[in-house]
XYZ file of C-alpha atoms in Angstrom:
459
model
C -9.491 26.769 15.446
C -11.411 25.307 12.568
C -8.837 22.451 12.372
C -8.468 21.844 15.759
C -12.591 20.607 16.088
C -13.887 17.494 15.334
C -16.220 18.510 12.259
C -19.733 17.259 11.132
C -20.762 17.435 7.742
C -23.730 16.071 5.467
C -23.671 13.471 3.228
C -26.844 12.961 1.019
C -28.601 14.660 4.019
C -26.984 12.441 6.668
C -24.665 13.670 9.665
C -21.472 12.198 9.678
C -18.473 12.918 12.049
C -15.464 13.514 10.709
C -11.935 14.275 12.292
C -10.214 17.541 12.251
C -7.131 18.497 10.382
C -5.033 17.995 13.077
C -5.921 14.284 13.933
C -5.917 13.638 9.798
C -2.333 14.759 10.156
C -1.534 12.706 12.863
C -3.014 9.519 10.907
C -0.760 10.727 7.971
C 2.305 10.366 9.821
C 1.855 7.276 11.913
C 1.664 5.684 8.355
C 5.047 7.762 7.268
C 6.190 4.558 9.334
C 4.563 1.906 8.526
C 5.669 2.818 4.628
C 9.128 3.235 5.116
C 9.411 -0.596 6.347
C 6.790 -1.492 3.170
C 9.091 0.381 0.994
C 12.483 -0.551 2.156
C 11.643 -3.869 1.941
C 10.224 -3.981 -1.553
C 12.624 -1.474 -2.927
C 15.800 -3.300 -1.761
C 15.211 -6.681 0.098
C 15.914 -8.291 -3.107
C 18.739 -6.668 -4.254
C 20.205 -6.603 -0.405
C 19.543 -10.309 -0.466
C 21.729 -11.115 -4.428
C 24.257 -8.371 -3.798
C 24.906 -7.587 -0.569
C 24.080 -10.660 1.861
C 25.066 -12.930 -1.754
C 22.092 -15.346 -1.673
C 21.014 -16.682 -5.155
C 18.724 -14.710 -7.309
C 16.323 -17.809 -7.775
C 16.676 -18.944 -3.821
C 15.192 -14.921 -3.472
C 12.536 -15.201 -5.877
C 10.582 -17.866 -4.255
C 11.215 -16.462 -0.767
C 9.566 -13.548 -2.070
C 6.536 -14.920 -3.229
C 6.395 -18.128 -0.375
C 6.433 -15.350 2.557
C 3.575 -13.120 0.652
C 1.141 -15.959 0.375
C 1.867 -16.371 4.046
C 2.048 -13.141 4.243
C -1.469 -12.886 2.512
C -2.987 -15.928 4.925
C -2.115 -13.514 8.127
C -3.818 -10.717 6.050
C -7.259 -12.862 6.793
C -6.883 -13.639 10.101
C -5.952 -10.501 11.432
C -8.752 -8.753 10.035
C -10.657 -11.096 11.839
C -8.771 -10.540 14.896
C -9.285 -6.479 14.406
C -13.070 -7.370 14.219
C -13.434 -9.413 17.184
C -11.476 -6.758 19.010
C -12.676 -5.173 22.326
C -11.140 -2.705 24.305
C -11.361 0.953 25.823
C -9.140 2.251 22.778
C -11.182 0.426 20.266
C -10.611 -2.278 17.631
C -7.782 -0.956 15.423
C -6.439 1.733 17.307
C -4.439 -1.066 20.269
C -2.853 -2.787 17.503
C -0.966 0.426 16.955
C 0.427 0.523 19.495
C 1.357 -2.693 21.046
C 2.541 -3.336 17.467
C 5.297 -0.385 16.972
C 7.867 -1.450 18.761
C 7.913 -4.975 17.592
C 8.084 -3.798 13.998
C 10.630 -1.301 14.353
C 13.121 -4.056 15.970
C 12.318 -6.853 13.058
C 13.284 -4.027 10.491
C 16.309 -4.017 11.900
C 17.151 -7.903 11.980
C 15.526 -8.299 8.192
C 18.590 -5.968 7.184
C 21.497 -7.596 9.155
C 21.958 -11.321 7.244
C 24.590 -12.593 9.231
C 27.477 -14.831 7.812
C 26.977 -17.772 8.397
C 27.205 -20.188 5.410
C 24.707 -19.959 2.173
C 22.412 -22.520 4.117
C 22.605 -20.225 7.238
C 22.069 -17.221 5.374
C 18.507 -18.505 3.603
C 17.289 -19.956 6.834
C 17.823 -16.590 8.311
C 16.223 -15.256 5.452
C 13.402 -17.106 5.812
C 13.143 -17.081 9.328
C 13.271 -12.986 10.086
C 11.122 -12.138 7.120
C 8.360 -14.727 7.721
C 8.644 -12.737 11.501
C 8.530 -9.349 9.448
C 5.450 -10.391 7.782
C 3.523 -11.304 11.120
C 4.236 -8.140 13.029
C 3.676 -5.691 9.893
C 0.398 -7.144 9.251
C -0.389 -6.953 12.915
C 0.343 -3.354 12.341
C -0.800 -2.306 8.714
C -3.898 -4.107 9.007
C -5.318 -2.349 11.859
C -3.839 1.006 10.609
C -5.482 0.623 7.304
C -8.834 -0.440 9.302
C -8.700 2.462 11.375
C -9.427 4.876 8.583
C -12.719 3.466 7.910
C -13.341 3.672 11.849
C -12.226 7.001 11.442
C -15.392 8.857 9.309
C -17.784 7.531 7.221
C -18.173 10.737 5.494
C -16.628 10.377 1.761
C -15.185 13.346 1.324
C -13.690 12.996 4.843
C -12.297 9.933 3.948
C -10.845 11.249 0.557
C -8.794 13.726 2.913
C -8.087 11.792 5.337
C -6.115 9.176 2.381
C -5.234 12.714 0.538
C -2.529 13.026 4.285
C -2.140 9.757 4.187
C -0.830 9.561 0.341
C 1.171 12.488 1.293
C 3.291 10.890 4.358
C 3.140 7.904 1.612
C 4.595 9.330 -0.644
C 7.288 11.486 1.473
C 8.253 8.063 2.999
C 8.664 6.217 -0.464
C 11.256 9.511 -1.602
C 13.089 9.121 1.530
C 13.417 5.449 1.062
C 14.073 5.365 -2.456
C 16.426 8.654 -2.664
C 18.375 8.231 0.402
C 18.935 4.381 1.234
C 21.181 3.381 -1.604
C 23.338 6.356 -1.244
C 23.662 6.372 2.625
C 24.339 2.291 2.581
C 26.771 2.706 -0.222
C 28.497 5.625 2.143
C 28.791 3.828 5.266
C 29.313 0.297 3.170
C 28.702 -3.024 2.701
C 26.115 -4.882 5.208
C 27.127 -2.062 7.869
C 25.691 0.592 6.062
C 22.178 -1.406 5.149
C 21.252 -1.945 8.702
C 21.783 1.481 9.323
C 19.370 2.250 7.357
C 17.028 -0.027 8.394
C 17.692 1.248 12.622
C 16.916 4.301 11.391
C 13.592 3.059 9.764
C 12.968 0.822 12.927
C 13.376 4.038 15.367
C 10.869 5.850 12.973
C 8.009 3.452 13.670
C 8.138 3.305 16.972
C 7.840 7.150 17.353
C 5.119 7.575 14.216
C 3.352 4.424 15.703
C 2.367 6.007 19.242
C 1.941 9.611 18.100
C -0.877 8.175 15.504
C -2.335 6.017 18.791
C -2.467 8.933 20.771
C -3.954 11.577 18.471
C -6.481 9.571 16.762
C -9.898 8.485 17.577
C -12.116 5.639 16.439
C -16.147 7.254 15.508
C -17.174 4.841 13.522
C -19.648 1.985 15.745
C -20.950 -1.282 14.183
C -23.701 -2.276 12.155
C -27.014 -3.352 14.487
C -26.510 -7.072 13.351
C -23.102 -7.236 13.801
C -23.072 -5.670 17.766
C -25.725 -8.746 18.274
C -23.194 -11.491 17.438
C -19.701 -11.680 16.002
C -20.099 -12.635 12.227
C -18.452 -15.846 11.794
C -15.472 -16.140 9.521
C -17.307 -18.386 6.582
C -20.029 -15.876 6.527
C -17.945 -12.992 6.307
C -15.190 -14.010 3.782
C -18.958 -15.805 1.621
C -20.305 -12.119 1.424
C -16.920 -10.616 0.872
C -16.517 -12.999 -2.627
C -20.143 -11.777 -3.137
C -18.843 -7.924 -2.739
C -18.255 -6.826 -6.328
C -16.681 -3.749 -5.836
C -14.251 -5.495 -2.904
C -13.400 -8.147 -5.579
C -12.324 -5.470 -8.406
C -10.358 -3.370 -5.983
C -8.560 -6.713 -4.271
C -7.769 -7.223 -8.015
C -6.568 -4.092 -8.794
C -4.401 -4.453 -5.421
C -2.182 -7.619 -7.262
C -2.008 -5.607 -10.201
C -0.900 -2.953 -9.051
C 1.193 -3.626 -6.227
C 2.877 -6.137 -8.765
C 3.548 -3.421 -11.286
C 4.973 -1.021 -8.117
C 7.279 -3.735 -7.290
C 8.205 -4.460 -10.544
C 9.157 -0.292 -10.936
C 10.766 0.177 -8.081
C 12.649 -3.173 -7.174
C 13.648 -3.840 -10.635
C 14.904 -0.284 -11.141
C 17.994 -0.189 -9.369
C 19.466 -3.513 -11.885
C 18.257 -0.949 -14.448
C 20.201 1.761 -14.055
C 23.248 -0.350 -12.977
C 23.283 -2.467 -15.832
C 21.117 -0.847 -18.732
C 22.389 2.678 -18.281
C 25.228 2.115 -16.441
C 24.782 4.337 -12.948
C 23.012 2.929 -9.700
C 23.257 6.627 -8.873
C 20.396 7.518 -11.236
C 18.119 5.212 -9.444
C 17.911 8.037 -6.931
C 16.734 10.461 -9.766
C 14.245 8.530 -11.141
C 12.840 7.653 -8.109
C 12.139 11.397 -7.238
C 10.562 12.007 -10.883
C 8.344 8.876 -10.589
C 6.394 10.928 -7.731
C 6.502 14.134 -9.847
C 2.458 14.054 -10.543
C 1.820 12.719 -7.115
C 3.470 15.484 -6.077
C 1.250 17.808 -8.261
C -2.038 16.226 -7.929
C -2.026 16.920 -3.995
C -2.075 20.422 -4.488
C -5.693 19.571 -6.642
C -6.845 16.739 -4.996
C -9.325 17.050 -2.409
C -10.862 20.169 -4.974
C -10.454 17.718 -7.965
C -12.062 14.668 -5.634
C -15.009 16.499 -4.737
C -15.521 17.984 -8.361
C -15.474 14.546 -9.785
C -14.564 11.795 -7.796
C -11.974 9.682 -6.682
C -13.023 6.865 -9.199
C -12.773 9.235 -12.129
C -9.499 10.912 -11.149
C -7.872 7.503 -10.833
C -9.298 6.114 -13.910
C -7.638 9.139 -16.148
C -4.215 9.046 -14.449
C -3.882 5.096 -15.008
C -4.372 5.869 -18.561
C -1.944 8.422 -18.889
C 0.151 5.976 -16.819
C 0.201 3.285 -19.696
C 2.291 5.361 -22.090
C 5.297 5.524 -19.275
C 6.665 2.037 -20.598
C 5.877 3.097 -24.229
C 8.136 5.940 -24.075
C 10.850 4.065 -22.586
C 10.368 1.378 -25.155
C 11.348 4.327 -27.908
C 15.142 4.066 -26.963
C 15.768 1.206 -23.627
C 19.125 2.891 -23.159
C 18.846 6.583 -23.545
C 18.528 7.589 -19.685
C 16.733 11.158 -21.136
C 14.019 8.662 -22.425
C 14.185 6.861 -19.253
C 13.538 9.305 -17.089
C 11.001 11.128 -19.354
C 9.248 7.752 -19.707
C 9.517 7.718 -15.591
C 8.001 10.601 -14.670
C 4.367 9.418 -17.332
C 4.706 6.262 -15.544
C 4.221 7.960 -12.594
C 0.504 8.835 -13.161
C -0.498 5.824 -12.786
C 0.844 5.717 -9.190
C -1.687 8.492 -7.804
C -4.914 6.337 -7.687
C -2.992 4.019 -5.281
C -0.334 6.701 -3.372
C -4.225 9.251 -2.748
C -7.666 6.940 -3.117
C -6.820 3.285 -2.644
C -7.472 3.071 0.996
C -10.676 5.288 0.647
C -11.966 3.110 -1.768
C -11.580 -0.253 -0.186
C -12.582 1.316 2.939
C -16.262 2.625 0.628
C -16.793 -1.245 -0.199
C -17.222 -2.347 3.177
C -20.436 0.373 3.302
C -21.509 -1.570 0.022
C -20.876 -4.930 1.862
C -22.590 -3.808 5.016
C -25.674 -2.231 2.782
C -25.572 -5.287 0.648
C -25.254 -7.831 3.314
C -26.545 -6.233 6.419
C -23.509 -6.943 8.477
C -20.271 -4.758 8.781
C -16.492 -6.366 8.560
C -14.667 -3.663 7.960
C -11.499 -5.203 9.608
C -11.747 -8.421 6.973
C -12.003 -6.183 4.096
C -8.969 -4.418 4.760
C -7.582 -7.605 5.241
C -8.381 -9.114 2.369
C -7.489 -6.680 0.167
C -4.512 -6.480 1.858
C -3.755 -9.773 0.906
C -3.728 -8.518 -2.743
C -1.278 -5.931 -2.304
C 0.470 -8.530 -0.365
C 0.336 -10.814 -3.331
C 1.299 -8.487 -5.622
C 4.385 -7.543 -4.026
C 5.378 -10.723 -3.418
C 4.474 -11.786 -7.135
C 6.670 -9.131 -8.452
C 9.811 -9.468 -5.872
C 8.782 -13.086 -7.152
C 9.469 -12.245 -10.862
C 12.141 -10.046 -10.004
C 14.103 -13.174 -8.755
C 13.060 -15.952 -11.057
C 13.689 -13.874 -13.862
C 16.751 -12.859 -13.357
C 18.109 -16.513 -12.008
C 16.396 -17.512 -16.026
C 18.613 -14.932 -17.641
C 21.998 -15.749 -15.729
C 22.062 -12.743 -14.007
C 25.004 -12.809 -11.285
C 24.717 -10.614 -8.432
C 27.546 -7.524 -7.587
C 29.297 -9.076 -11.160
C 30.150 -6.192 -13.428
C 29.050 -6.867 -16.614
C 25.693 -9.052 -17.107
C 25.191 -11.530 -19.801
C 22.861 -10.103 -23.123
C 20.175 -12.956 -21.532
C 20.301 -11.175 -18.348
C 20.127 -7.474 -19.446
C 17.118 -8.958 -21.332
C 15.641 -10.129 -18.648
C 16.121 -6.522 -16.559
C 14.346 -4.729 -19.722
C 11.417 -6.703 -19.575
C 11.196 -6.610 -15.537
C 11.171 -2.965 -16.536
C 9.505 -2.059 -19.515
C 7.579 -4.796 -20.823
C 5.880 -6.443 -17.920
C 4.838 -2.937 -16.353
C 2.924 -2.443 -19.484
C 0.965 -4.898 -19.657
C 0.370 -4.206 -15.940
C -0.774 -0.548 -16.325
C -3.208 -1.683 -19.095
C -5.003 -4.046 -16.726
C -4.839 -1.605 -14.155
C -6.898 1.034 -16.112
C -8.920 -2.127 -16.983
C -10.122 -2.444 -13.538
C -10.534 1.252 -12.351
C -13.058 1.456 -15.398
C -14.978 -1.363 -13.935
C -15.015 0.096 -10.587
C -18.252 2.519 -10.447
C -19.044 2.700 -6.785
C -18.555 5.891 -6.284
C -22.075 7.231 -8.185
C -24.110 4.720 -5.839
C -22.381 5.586 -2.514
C -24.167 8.281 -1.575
C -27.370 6.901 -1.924
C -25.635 3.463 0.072
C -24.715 5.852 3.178
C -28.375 7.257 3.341
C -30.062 3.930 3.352
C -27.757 2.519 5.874
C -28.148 5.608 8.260
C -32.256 4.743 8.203
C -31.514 1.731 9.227
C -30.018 2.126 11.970
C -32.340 4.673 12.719
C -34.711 2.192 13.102
């Protein structure tokens, strides 16, 4: 029964509503959606685009990165939007759902490049994932916002990303395990947009189960219910936010790195050790201590905090790419290598939404004014960069070394080239990764943050 009741707890001596299991659950799997698109895009769009739908590897690499700086510009001004936004349902939870279907539909079309001539084809390209990028971020923005709308409690919060790093992650294994396989079974471009109608039918259902079962507690700050807060003033105090700024940092860095892993790996084990099949595999062992560290978290969290947690495991992380560096083509080594790697996956798969979601508390303590949808947004627009940055790299790269897509055999530039997407770049990644979490040290003044705020609005 427990789980079925909205629950209040204290925080530093303040009463804070937070939801019950059941609505946590229901938040976890509307974003089992939105992450399958996420990762079926970044996984494969690049390699769909050079070897299936035979654009250029260099023509892909600055798609990649052209759309995410769009990409990152509609990051902005949908968090404004999210803001601004008044209705019976709330700010972030209409988006939801007049959002799912559109999503689930452009999923589809991303993954079904027609043949119509290499100029045709790029246009196209261009064309359905510049429309991809507008309806996703009309969706993951207001998704991500919702969780701060959701509790203010921390250790409500921590759950509440704990379920959502769970459907996360079980959407990133499905992806990543299953797509290549069933794509390859059907074949050819047939067997892609399968898979993505598949994805596309998931959203829509995911989508409007997490708009029916959720509910927005959170209310605004007393400054911000007197007027709107105008962009310029907003995105002047977010720049001023220091804690927003290190986590929209650690966004690029790491969503670079996580595109790097996963979209580079399947020209990996094609190419370096000779089986696309053992992408599969080490896609399943990169979640291994993801996998794990749910069983701990939310015990570990409230022991010693989601900062400190992450901090450890992106160290640990760093010595992935050093054990693969020991012997490039043993796929033992690989996948040993993999599975360290992985560690430094868990700060973003369990607390990176929590966190960004704790700096707009610092922001509205800070600042007096509350915009939680912008800072979503904005740090949004890092992970957007970062993906795009790597799918970027990924491209250019490759194009540098000679690489020809679907060709048997690569060039000794080009296998170069997939090594280093692989092993060399994601370790300098993971160092500036731990870098950042060290810097970030919000977590011993929130407490304190969440009192003062709740006097003032006592007021």
């Amino acid at each position: 029964m427990l789980a079925e009741k909205q629950q209040v707890t204290q925080s530093s001596h303040v009463q804070v509503e937070r939801p019950g299991h059941k609505e946590m659950l229901n938040y976890g799997l509307g974003f089992f959606g939105v992450i399958l698109t996420w990762t079926l895009v970044g996984t494969f769009l690049t390699f769909y685009y050079t070897d299936v739908a035979g654009i250029s590897a260099g023509v892909v690499g600055t798609l990649m990165l052209v759309a995410r700086l769009f990409d990152g510009v509609t990051d902005i001004g949908m968090g404004t939007l999210v803001d601004r936004t008044k209705s019976k349902h709330g700010k972030a939870r209409p988006w939801i759902l007049w959002m799912g279907i559109p999503l689930g539909v452009v999923t589809l079309l991303l993954f079904s490049v027609p043949d119509i001539g290499e100029g045709g084809k790029i246009v196209y390209a261009y064309v359905t994932y510049i429309l991809l990028i507008l309806v996703y971020t009309a969706m993951s923005i207001p998704y991500k916002t919702l969780l701060g709308y959701m509790t203010q409690e921390p250790q409500g919060r921590s759950v509440l990303n704990i379920y959502t790093g769970i459907f996360t992650m079980l959407a990133t294994l499905v992806i990543t395990i299953l797509a290549q396989p069933v794509a390859s079974a059907i074949g050819g471009k047939t067997g892609w947009a399968v898979v993505a109608g598949v994805s596309g039918a998931t959203i829509i259902l995911t989508s409007y189960l997490a708009f029916r079962s959720t509910k927005e507690r959170v209310g605004q700050s007393t400054a911000a219910k007197k007027d709107n807060v105008e962009l310029k003033v907003g995105l002047k105090a977010l720049f001023m936010n220091k804690y927003w700024l290190i986590m929209t940092l650690y966004c690029v860095v790491t969503y670079t790195l996580n595109a790097l892993v996963t979209g580079a790996g399947l020209y990996y084990t094609t190419y370096i050790l000779g089986n696309a099949a053992y992408f599969s595999i080490a896609s399943l062992l990169l979640f291994v201590p993801s996998m794990i560290g749910f069983f701990f978290a939310a015990k570990l969290t409230d022991n010693f905090g989601k900062r400190n947690i992450a901090l450890v495991v992106s160290v640990i992380g760093i010595f992935g790419p050093i054990i693969k560096l020991i012997d490039p083509t043993s796929l033992p080594i690989f996948l040993t290598g993999t599975v360290i790697q992985g560690f430094g996956l868990v700060p973003t798969i369990m607390f990176i939404y929590a966190m960004i979601n704790d700096t707009a508390e610092y922001g509205e303590w800070k600042f007096g004014f509350r915009t939680q949808g912008l800072v979503n947004s904005a740090a949004s627009f890092g992970m957007k960069v970062g993906a795009g940055l790597g799918g970027a790299l990924i491209g250019w790269l490759l194009a540098f070394g000679g690489y020809v897509g679907a060709a048997a055999e690569q060039t000794a530039s080009a296998t170069t080239m997939i090594i280093a997407l692989n092993i060399y770049l994601p370790l300098g990644l993971a160092v500036f990764q731990a870098i950042l979490m060290w810097m970030y040290k919000l977590d011993k003044q929130y407490p304190q943050i969440l009192k003062e705020l709740h006097e003032r609005k006592m007021r």
